[in-house]
Coordinates of C-alpha atoms in Angstrom, one line a residue:
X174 CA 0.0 0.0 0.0
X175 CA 1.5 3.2 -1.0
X176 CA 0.3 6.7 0.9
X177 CA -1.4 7.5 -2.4
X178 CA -3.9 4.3 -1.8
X179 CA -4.7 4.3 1.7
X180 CA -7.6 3.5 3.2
X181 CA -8.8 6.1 6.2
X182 CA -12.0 5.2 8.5
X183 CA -13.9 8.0 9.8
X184 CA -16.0 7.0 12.9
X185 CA -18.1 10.3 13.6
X186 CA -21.5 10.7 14.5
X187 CA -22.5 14.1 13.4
X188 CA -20.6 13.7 9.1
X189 CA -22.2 16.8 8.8
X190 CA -19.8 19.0 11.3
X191 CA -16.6 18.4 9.3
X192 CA -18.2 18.2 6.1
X193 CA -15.3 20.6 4.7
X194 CA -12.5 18.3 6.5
X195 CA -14.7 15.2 4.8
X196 CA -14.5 16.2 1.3
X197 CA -10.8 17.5 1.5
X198 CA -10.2 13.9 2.6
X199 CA -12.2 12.5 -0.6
X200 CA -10.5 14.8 -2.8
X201 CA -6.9 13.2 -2.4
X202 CA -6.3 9.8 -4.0
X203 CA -7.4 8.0 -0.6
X204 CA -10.9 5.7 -0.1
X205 CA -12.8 6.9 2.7
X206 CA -15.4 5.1 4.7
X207 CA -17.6 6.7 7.3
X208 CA -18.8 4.7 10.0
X209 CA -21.6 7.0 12.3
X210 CA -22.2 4.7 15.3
X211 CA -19.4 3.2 17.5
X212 CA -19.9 -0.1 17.2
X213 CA -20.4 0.4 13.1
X214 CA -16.9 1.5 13.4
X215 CA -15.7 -1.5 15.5
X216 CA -16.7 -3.8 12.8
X217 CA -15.4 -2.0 10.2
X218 CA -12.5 -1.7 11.7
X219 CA -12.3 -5.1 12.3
X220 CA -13.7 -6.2 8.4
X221 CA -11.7 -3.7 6.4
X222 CA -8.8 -3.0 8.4
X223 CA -8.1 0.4 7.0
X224 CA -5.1 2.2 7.1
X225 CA -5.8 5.0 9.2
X226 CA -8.5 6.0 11.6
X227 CA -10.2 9.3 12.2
X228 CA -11.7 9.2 15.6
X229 CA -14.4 11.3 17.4
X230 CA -14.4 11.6 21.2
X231 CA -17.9 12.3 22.2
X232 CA -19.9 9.6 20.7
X233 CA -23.4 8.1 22.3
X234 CA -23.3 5.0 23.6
X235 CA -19.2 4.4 23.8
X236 CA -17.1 7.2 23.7
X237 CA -14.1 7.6 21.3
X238 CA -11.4 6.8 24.3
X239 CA -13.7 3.5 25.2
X240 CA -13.5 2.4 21.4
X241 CA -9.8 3.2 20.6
X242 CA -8.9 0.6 23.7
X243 CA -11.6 -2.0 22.6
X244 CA -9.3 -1.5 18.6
X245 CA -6.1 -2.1 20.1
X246 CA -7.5 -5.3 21.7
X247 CA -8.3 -6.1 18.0
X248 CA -5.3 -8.4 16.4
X249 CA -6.0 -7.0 12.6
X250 CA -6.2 -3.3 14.0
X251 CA -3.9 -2.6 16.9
X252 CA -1.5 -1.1 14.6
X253 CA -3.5 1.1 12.7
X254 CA -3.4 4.7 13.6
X255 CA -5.3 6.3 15.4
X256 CA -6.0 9.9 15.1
X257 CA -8.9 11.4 17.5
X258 CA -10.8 14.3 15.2
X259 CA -13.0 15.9 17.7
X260 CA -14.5 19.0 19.5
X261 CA -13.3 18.0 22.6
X262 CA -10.6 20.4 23.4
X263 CA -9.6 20.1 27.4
X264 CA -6.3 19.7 28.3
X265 CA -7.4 16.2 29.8
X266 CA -9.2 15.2 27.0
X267 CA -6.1 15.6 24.6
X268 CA -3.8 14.1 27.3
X269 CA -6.8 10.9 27.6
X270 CA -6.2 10.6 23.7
X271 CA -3.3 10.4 24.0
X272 CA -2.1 8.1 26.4
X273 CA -4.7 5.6 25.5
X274 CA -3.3 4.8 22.2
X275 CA -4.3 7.7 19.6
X276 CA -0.9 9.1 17.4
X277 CA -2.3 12.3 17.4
X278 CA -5.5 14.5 18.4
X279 CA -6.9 17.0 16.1
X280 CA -9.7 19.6 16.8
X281 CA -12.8 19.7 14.4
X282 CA -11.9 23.1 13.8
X283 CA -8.8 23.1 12.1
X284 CA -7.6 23.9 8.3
X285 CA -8.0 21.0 5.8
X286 CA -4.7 21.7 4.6
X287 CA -3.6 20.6 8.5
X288 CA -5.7 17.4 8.8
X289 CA -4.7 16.3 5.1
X290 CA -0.8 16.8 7.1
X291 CA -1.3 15.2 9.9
X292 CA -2.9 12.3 7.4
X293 CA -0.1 12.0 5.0
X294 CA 2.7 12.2 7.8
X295 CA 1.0 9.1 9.8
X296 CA 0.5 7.3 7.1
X297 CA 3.9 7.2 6.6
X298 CA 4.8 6.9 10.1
X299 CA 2.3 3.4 10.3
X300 CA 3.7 -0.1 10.7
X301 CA 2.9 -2.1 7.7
X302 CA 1.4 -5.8 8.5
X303 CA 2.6 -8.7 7.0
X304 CA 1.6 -8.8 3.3
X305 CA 0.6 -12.8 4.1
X306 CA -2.7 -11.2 6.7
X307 CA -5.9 -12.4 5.7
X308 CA -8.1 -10.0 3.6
X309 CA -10.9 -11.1 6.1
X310 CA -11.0 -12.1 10.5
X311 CA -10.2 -15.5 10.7
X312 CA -12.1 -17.6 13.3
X313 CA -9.4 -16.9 15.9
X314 CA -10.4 -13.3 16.2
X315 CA -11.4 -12.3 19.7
X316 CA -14.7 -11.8 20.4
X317 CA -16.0 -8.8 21.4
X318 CA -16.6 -10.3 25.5
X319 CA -12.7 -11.2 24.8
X320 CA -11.8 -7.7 24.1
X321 CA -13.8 -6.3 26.4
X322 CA -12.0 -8.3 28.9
X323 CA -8.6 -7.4 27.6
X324 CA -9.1 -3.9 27.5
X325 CA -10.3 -4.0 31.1
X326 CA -7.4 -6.1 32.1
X327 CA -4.9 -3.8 30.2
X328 CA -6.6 -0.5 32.0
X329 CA -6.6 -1.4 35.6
X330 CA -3.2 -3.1 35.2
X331 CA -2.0 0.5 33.7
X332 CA -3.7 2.3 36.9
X333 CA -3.5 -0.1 39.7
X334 CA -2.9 3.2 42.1
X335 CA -6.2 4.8 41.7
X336 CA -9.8 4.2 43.1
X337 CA -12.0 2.4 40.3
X338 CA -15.5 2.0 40.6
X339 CA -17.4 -0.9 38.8
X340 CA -19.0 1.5 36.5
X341 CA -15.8 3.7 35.6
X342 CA -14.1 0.5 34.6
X343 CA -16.8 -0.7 32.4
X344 CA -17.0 3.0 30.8
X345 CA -14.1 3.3 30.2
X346 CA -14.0 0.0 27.9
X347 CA -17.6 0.6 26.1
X348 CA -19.6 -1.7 28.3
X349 CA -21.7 -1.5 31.5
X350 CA -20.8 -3.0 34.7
X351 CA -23.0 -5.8 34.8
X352 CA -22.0 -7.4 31.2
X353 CA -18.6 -6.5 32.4
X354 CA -19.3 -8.3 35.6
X355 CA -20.7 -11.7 33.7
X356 CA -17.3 -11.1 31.4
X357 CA -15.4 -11.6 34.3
X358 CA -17.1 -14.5 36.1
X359 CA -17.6 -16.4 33.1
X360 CA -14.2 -16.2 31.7
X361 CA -11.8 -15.6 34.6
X362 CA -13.9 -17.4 37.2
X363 CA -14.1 -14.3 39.8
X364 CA -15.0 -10.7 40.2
X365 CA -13.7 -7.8 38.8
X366 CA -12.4 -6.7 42.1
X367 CA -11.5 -10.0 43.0
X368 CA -9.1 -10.0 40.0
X369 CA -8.1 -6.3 40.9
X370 CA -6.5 -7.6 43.9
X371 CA -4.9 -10.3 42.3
X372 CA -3.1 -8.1 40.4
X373 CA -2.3 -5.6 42.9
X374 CA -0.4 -8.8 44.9
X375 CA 1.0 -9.9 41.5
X376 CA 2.3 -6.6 41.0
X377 CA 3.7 -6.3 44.5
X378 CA 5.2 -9.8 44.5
X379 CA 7.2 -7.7 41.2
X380 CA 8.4 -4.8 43.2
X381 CA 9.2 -6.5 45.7
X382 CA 11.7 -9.0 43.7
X383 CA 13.0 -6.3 41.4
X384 CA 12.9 -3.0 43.3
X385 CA 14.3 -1.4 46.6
X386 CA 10.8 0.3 47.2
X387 CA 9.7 0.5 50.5
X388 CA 6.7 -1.2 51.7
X389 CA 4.7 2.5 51.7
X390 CA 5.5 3.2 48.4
X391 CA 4.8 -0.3 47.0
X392 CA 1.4 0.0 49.0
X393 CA 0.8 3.4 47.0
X394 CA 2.2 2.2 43.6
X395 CA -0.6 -0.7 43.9
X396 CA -3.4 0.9 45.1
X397 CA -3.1 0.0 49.1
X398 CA -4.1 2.7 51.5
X399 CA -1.4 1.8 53.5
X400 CA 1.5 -0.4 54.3
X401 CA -0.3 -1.7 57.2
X402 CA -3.3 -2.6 54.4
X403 CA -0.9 -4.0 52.0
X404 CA 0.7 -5.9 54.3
X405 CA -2.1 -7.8 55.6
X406 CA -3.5 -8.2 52.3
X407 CA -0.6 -10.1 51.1
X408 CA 0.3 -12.3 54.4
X409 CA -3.7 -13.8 54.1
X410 CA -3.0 -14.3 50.6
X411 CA 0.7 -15.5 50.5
X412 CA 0.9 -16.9 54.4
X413 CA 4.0 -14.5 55.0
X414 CA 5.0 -10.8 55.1
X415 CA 6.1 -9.0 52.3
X416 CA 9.7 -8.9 53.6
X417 CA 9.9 -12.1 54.1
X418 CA 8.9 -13.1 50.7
X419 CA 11.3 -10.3 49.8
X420 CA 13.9 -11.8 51.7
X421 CA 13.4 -15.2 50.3
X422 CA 13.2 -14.4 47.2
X423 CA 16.7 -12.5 47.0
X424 CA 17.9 -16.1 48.3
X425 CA 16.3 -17.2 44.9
X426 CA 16.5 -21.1 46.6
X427 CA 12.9 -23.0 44.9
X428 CA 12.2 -24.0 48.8
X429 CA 12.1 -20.7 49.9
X430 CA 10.2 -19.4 46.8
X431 CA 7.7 -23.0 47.6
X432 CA 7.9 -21.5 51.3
X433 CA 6.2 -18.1 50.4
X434 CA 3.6 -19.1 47.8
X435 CA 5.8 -18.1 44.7

């Protein structure tokens, strides 16, 4: 695929708003495709596997940030770029886009001339996949429970430190927190929460190896309160402190790793 060919998918609701930024789009060499629900663009993104997307934020139902993590969760997708074209121009929003896996986040009311560079330097910039990929999803692609539960998974494990509710977390992957819930019994066997402080141990069993952090700031890194908290949470779940299974495991012996629950 040469720049001249590409592909771009617009997911936008509301066409109609960057009708100018549309047809400078459709005036270069490129195919575009509009997509005006989020889950029409989920499954376009998924069929046609375009080479670029053009991303709204504040769109009903899932929002743009909610949608770019379910994408990257997407095997044929997760190296397309991502660029959020939207109205919504916060500082927090931008920084959101951002560190949630969009290249680059344009506002709705720029130049054409700016979007169509911004277009022509990431398609340049993208990673090409192997010319042997399927033209269609196999049977092996996730479904969309699976990359729901992914992109949960990959979220909390990103944010470990801060206060999630049930709702939040499902939001913030394009669900609601009972099918997210069900997701989680079904497939993992346990709560949401449950697997939250799973990984909060897992992680501190981590620091703990391959760190010098003290037990406070492990506590805080992981979400814990305290290091009184932390450290009762882990000796009911591991049988000792977390200096001992420190100490242990800088002995790196397999019986005191068996000793601690390793």
């Amino acid at each position: 695929m040469s720049v001249q060919d590409a592909h771009i998918l617009v997911i936008d609701d509301a066409p109609e708003e960057i009708r100018s930024l549309l047809q400078a789009l459709r005036a270069q060499s490129w195919r575009v495709t509009l997509a005006t629900t989020a889950q029409q663009g989920y499954q376009r993104a998924q069929l046609l596997a375009p080479d670029l997307i053009l991303l709204d934020v504040r769109i009903p139902g899932m929002d743009g940030f909610a949608l770019c993590r379910q994408l990257q969760e997407l095997p044929r997708v997760r190296h397309i770029p991502v660029l959020f074209l939207t109205s919504a121009a916060s500082p927090e929003e931008r920084l959101e886009g951002l560190s949630q896996g969009g290249v680059d986040y344009i506002l709705k009311s720029c130049e054409p001339a700016e979007l169509l560079a911004r277009v022509q330097i990431h398609l340049r910039l993208a990673p090409r996949p192997e010319a042997s990929a399927p033209a269609m999803p196999d049977a092996s692609s996730p479904s969309q429970d699976e990359v729901i539960l992914r992109a949960a998974m990959r979220l909390i494990g990103r944010r470990l430190s801060e206060p999630f509710t049930l709702e939040q977390i499902a939001g913030a992957v394009g669900t609601y927190d009972k099918r997210l819930s069900a997701i989680f019994r079904q497939r993992l066997g346990m709560t949401v929460f449950a697997w939250i402080r799973e990984e909060r141990l897992r992680k501190s069993r981590q620091l703990l190896m391959e760190t010098e952090l003290g037990m406070q700031e492990i506590a805080e890194t992981i979400g814990f309160r305290s290091a009184c908290n932390f450290t009762t949470a882990f000796r009911e779940r591991l049988g000792v402190t977390p200096s001992q299974y420190r100490k242990a495991a800088r002995h790196d012996t397999p019986a005191a790793m068996d000793a601690v629950g390793a």
